[in-house]
Short mmCIF file of C-alpha atoms and ligand atoms in Angstrom, two decimals:
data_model
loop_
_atom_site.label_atom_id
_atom_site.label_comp_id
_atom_site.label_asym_id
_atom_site.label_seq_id
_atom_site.Cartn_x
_atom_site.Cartn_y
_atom_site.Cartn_z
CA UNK A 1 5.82 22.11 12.80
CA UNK A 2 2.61 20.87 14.45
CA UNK A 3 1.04 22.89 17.18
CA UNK A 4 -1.51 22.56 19.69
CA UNK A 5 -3.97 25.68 19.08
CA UNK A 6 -5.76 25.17 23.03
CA UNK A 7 -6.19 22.23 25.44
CA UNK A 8 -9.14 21.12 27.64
CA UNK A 9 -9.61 19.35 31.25
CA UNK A 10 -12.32 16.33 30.45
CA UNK A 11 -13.54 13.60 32.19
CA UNK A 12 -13.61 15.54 35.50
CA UNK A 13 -9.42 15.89 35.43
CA UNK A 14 -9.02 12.38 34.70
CA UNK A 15 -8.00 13.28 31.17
CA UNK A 16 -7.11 15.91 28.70
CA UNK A 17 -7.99 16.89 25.29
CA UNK A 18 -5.16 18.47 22.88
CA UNK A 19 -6.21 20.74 19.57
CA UNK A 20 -3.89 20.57 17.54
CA UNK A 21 -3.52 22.74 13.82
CA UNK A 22 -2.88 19.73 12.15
CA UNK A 23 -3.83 16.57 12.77
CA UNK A 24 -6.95 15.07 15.02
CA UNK A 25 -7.29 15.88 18.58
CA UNK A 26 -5.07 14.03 21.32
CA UNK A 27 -6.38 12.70 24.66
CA UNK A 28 -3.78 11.90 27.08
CA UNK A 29 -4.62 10.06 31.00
CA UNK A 30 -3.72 12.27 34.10
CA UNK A 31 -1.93 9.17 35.66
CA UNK A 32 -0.01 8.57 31.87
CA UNK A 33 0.64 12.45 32.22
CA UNK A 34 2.17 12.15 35.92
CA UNK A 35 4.40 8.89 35.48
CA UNK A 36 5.76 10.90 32.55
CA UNK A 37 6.19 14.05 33.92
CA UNK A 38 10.40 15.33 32.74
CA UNK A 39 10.89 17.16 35.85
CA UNK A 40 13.88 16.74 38.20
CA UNK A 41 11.57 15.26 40.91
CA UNK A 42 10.27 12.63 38.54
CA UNK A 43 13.31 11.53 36.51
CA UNK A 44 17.31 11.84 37.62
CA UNK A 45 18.64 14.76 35.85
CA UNK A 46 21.82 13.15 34.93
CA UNK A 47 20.59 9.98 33.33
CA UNK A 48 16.93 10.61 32.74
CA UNK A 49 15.71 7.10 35.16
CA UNK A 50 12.65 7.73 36.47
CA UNK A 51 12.86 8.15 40.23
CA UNK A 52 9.25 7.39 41.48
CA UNK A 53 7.44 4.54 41.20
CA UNK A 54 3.66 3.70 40.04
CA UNK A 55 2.77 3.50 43.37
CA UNK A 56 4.39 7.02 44.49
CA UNK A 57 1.45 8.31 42.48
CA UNK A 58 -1.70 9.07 44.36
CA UNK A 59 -4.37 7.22 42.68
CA UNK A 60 -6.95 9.92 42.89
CA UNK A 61 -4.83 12.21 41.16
CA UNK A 62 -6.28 14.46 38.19
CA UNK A 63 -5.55 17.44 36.59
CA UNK A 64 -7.22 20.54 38.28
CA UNK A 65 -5.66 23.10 35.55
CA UNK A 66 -4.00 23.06 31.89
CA UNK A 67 -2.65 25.75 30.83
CA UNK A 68 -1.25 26.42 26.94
CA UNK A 69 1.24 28.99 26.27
CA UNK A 70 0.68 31.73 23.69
CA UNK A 71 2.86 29.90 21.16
CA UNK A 72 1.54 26.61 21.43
CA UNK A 73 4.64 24.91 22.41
CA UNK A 74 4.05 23.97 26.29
CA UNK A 75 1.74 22.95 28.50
CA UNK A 76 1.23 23.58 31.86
CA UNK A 77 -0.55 21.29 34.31
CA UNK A 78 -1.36 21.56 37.73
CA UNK A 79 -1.85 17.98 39.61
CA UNK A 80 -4.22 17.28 42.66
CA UNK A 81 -4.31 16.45 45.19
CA UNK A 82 0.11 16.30 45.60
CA UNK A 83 -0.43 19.95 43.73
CA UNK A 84 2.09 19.19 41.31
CA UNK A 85 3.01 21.23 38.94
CA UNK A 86 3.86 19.78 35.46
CA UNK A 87 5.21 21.83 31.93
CA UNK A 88 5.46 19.45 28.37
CA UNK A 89 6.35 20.62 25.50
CA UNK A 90 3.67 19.79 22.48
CA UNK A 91 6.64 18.51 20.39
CA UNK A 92 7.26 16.09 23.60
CA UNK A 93 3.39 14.94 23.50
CA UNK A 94 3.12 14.51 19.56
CA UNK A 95 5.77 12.75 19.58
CA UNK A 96 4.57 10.23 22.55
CA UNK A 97 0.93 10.57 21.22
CA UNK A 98 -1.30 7.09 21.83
CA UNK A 99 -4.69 7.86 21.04
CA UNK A 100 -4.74 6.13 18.03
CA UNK A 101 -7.03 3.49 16.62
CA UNK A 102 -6.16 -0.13 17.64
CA UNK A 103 -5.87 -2.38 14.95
CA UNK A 104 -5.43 -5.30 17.18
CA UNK A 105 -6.41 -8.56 14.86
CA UNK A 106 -4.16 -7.68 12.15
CA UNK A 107 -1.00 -9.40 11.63
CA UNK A 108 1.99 -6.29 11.23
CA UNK A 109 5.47 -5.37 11.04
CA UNK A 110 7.76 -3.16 12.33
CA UNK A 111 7.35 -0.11 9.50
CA UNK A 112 11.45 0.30 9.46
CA UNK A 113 11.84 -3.12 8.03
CA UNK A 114 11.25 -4.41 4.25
CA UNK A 115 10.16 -7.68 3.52
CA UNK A 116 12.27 -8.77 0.25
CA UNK A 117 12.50 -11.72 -2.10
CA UNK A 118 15.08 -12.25 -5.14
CA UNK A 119 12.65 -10.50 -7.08
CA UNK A 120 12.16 -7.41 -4.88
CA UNK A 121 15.69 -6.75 -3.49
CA UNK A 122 17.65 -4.68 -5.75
CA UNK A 123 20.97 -4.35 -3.94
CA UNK A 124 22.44 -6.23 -1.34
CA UNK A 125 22.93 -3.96 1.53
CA UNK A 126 27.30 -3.73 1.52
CA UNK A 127 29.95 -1.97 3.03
CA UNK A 128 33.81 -2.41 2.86
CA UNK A 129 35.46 -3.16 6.02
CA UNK A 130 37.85 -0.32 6.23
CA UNK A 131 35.08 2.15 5.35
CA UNK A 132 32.90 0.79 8.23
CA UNK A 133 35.70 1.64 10.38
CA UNK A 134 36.80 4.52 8.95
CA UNK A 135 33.25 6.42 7.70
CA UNK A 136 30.40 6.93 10.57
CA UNK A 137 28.08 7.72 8.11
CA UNK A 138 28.36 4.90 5.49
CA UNK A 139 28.44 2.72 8.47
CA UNK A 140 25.05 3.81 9.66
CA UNK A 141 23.07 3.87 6.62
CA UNK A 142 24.73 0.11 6.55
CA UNK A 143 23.63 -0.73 9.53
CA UNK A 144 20.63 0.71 8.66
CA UNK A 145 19.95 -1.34 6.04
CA UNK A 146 20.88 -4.50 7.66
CA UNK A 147 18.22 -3.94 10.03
CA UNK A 148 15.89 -3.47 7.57
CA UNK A 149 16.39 -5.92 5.41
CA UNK A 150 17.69 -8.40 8.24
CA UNK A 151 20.99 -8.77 6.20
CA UNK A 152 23.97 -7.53 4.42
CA UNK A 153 27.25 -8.36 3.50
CA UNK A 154 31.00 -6.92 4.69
CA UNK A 155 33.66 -7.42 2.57
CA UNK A 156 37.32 -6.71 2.33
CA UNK A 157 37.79 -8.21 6.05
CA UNK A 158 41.46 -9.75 7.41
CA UNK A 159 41.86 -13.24 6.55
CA UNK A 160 43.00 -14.05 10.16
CA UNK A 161 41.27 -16.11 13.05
CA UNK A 162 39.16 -14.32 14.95
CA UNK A 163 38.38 -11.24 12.86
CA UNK A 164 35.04 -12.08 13.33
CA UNK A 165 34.49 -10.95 16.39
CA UNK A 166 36.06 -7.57 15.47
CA UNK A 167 33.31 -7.22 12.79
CA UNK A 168 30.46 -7.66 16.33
CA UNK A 169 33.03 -4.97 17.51
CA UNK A 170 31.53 -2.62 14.86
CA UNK A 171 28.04 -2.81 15.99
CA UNK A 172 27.82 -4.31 19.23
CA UNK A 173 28.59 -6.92 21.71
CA UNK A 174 29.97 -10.42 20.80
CA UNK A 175 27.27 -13.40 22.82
CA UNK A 176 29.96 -15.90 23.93
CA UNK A 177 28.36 -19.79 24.25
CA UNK A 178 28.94 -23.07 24.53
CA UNK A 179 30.94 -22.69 21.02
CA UNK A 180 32.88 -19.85 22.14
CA UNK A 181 33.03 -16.34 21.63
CA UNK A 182 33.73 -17.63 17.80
CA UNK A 183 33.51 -20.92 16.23
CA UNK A 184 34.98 -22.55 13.24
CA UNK A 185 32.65 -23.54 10.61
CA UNK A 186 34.81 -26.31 8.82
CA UNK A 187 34.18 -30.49 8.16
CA UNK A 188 35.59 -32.13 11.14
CA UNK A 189 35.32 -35.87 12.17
CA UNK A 190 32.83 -36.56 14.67
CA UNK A 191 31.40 -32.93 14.66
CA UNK A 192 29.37 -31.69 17.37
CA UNK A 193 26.72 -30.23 14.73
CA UNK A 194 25.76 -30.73 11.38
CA UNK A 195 27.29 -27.54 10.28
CA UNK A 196 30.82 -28.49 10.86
CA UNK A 197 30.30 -31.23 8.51
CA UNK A 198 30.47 -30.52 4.53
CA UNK A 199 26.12 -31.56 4.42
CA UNK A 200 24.19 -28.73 2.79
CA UNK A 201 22.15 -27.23 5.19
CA UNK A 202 18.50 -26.53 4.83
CA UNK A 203 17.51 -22.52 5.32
CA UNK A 204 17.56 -22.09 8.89
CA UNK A 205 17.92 -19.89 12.11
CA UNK A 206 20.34 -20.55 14.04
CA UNK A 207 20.38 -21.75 18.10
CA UNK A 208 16.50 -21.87 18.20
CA UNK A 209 17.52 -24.33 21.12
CA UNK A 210 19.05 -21.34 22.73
CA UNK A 211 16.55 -19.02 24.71
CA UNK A 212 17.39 -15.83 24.23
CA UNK A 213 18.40 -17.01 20.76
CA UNK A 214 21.22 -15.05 19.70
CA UNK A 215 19.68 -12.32 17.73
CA UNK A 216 22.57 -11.53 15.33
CA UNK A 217 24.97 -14.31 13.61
CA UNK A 218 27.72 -13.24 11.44
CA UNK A 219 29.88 -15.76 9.08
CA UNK A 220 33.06 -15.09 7.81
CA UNK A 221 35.01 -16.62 5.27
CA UNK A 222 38.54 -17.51 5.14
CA UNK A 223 38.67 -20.27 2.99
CA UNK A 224 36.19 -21.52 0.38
CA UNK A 225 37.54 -23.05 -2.60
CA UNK A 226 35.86 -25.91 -2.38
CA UNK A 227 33.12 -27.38 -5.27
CA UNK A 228 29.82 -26.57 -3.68
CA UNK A 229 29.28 -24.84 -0.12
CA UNK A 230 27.08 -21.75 -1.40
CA UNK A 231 25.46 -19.65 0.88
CA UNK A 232 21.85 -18.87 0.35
CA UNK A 233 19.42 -16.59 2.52
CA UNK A 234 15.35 -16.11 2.72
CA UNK A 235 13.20 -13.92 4.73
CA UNK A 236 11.38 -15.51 7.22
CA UNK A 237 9.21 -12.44 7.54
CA UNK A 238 8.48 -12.97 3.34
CA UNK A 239 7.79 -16.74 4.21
CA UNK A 240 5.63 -16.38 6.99
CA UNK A 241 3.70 -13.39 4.92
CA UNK A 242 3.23 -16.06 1.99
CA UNK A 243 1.98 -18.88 3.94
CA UNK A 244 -0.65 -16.69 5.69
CA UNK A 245 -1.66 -15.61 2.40
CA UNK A 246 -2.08 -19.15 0.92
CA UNK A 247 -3.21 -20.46 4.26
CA UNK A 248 -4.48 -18.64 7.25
CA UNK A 249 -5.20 -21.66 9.04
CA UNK A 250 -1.52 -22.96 8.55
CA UNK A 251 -0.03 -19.87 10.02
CA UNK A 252 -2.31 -19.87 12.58
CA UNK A 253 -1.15 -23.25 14.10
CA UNK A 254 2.64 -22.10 13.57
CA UNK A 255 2.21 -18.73 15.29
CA UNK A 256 -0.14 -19.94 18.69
CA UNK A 257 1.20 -23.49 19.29
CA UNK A 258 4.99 -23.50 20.38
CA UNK A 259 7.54 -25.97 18.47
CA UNK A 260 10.81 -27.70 20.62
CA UNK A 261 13.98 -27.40 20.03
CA UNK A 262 17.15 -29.26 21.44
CA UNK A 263 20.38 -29.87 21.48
CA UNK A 264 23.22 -31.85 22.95
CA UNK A 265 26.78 -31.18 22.87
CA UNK A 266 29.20 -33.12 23.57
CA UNK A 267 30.45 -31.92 27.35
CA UNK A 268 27.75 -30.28 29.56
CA UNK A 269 25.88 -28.87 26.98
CA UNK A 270 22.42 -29.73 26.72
CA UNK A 271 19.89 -26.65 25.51
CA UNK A 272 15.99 -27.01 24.90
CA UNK A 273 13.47 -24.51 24.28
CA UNK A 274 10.00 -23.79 23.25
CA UNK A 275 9.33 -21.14 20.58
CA UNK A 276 6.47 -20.63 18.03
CA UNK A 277 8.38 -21.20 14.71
CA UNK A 278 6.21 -17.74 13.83
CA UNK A 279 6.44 -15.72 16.80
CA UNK A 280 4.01 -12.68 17.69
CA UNK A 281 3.41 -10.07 20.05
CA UNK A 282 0.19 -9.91 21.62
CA UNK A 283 -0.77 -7.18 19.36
CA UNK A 284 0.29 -9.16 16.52
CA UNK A 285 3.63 -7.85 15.49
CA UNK A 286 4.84 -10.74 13.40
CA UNK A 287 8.60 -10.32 15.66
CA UNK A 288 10.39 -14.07 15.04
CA UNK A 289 11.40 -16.96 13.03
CA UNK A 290 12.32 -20.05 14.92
CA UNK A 291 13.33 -22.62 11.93
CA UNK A 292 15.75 -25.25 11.75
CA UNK A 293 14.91 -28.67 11.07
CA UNK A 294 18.28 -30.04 12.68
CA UNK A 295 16.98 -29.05 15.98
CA UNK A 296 13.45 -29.55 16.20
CA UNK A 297 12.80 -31.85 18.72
CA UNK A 298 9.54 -34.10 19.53
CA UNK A 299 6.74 -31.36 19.36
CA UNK A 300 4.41 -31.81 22.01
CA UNK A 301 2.34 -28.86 22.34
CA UNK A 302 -0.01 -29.25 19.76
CA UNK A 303 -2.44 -31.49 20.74
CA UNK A 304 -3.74 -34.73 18.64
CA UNK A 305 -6.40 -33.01 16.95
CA UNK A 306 -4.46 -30.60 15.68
CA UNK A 307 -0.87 -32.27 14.88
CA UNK A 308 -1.36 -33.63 11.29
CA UNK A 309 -2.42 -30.33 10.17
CA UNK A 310 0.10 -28.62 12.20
CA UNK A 311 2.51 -30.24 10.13
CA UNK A 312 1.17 -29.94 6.70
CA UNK A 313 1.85 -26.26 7.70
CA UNK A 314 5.07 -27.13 8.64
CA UNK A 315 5.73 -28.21 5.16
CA UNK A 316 4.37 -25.39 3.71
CA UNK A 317 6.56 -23.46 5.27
CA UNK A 318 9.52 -25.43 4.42
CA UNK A 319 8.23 -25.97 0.81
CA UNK A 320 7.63 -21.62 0.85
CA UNK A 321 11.25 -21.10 2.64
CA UNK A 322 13.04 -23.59 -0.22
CA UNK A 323 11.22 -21.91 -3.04
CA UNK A 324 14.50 -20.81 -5.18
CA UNK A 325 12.51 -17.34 -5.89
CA UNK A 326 12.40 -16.73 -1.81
CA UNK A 327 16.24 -16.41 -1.82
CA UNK A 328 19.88 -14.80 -2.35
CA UNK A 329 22.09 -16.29 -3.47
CA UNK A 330 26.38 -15.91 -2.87
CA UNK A 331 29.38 -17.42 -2.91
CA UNK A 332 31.65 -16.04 -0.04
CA UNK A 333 35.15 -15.11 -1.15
CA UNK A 334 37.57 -15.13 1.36
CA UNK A 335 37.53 -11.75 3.46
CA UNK A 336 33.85 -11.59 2.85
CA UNK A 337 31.02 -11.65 5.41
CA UNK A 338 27.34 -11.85 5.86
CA UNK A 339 25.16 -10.75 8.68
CA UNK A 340 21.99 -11.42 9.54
CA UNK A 341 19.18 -10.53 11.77
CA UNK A 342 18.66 -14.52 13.17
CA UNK A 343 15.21 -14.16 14.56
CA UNK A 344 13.91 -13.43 10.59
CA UNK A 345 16.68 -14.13 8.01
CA UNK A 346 17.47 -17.81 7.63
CA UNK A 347 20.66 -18.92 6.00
CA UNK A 348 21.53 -22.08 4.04
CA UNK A 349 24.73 -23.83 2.52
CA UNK A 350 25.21 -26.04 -0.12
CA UNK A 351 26.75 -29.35 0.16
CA UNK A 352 30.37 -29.72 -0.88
CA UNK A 353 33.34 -31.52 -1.99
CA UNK A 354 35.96 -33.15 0.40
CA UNK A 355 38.21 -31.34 -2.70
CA UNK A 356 40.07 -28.13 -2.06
CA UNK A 357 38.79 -26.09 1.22
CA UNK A 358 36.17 -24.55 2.94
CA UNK A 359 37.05 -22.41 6.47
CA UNK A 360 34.11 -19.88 8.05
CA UNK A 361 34.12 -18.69 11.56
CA UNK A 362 30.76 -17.59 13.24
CA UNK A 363 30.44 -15.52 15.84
CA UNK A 364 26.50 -14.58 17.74
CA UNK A 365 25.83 -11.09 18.90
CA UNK A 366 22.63 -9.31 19.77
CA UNK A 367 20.05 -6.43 17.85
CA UNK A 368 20.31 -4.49 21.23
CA UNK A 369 23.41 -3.38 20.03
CA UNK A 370 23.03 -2.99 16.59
CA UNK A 371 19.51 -0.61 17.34
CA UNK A 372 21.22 1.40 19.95
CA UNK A 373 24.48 2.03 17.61
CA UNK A 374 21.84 3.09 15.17
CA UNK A 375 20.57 4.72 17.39
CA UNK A 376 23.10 6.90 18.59
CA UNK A 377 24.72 7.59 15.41
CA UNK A 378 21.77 9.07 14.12
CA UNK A 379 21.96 11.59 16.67
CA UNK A 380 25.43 12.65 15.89
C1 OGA B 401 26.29 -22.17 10.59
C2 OGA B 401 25.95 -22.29 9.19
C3 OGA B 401 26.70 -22.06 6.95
C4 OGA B 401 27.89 -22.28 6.10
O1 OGA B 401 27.46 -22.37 10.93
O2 OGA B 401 25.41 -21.81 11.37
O3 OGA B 401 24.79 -22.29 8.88
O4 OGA B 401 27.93 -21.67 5.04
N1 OGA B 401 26.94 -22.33 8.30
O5 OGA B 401 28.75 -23.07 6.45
ZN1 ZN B 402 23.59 -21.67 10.62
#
């Protein structure tokens, strides 16, 4: 375990400065220090909300006095001018440490997620349904997985209507809209959208009309014994990597200029949005994939000079996302399911045959869920 070894007031109390036996030195703010503080005054007991607010904190405040315990394990500060008293443990601090280096202009991902191609993955992240049920700990290094690699695959489910939204259940929170809190994915006359025809589908996300786009879509089969109607699915995350490699300038204009989406239903549905088909943070956490060429609607955020390049990038990245070595591919049997993470893993169909028959139900749910049922399992 890492210890301080002694602490210093600097900056005249506005900051402090943390030895530590291994590892680099740690500053932390006075005002960071105070809207942190764990006591009882600070943050409820019960549920740990923080009851003051920035402005409860006097903005002259600074540390008159840090004190470290024999062991190295707390700290003690004193506050002026409220003369608050303040203890932290150093495992607390480490743990919350932010003096680090900025690395602001590099593109990054989250370091709990693998990027993955047909020729990286090795094993499809899978669980049986009974044993997701049945066995907390297979079920969270599942749901590990799936987070990582944005998908993974559930089989041995009922064959019955609406089991789908049992398999949310598992995880999280089924995201009712305008299609329900499940839909059925089969060819009907006149359909409402191009996926409840038998058309192949190009790789896509799904709702990027829909803002908040549902974060998590799960398919599951009940029927499929049709001749065509494979599933495929890509990394967006891979895709987006790749074209920045061939191409800075393409991912450039798909990252800062925001595409449309839209769509119309037939009732009182209409849905449009404006998303980045390569969304970042502003430190440049490559964070979503907004891709569906169904949906796009007229772009018009990227001004004339830019537009005929913006969509040679475009095609790029469709040309990158249908490259056969980007992708998985499956048949579903009935009583099998897929998952992905929607704002990364796009998923795909094959075309198929008006011959035998082909019955999925989809359901949307959120990560929310999924990260704080990882969450909490891992504490158990
Ligand atoms: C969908 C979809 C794929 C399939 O319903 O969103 O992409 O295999 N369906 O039918
Ligand atoms: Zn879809």
């Amino acid at each position: 375990m890492s210890l301080f070894t002694s602490v210093k007031v600097i900056n005249s109390g506005k900051a402090i400065l943390l030895y530590r036996k291994y590892g680099t030195p740690l500053r932390y703010h006075s005002t960071w220090l105070r809207d942190n503080a764990l006591d009882s005054k600070t943050r409820d007991k019960n549920n740990g909300q923080r009851l003051i607010t920035i402005s409860d904190i006097p903005v002259n405040n600074y540390i008159e006095s840090a004190l470290l315990d024999k062991k190295g394990k707390n700290i003690t500060l004193k506050f002026l001018p409220d003369k608050k008293k303040v203890k932290f443990s150093s495992k607390w601090l480490e743990a919350n440490a932010y003096d680090k280096k900025s690395n602001n202009s590099k593109i990054w991902i989250n370091p709990d997620l693998k990027v993955w191609s047909n020729k990286t993955i090795k094993n499809i992240p899978i669980i049986n349904y009974k044993t997701a049920k049945s066995n907390k700990k297979l079920l969270l290094r599942w749901l590990k997985s799936l987070h990582c690699f944005g998908f993974a695959k559930i089989s041995g489910c009922e064959k019955k209507s609406g089991t789908v939204t049992k398999i949310a259940k598992i995880f999280g929170y089924v995201r009712e809209t305008n299609y329900g809190k499940w839909f059925d994915v089969r060819s009907k006359i006149n359909a409402v959208n191009l996926a409840f025809t038998n058309l192949g589908l190009q790789a896509h996300t799904d709702n990027p009309y829909r803002d908040p786009v549902p974060t998590i879509q799960i398919l599951h089969c009940l029927k499929n014994s049709t001749d065509g109607g494979d599933s495929k699915v890509v990394d967006g995350f891979n895709a987006a990597i790749k074209l920045k490699k061939g191409n800075k300038k393409y991912f450039n204009l798909l990252s800062k200029y925001c595409s449309r989406f839209e769509f119309k239903g037939k009732k009182n549905v209409h849905l449009k949005s404006r998303f980045p088909m390569i969304g970042l943070t502003p430190d440049n956490e490559l964070i979503s994939i907004h891709f569906n060429n169904r949906s796009v609607a007229p772009i018009v955020d990227v001004p004339y000079k830019d537009m005929l390049n913006y969509y040679k990038a475009y095609r790029k990245f469709s040309d990158i996302i249908n490259d056969p070595e980007m992708a998985i591919n499956f048949k579903l049997k009935p009583g099998d399911c897929f998952i992905v993470d929607n704002t990364r893993v796009l998923h795909a169909r094959t075309a198929y045959l008006a011959k035998g028959s082909r019955w999925l139900q989809g359901c949307y749910a959120d990560k929310d869920g999924l990260l704080s049922t990882i969450s909490t399992l891992s504490k158990k």
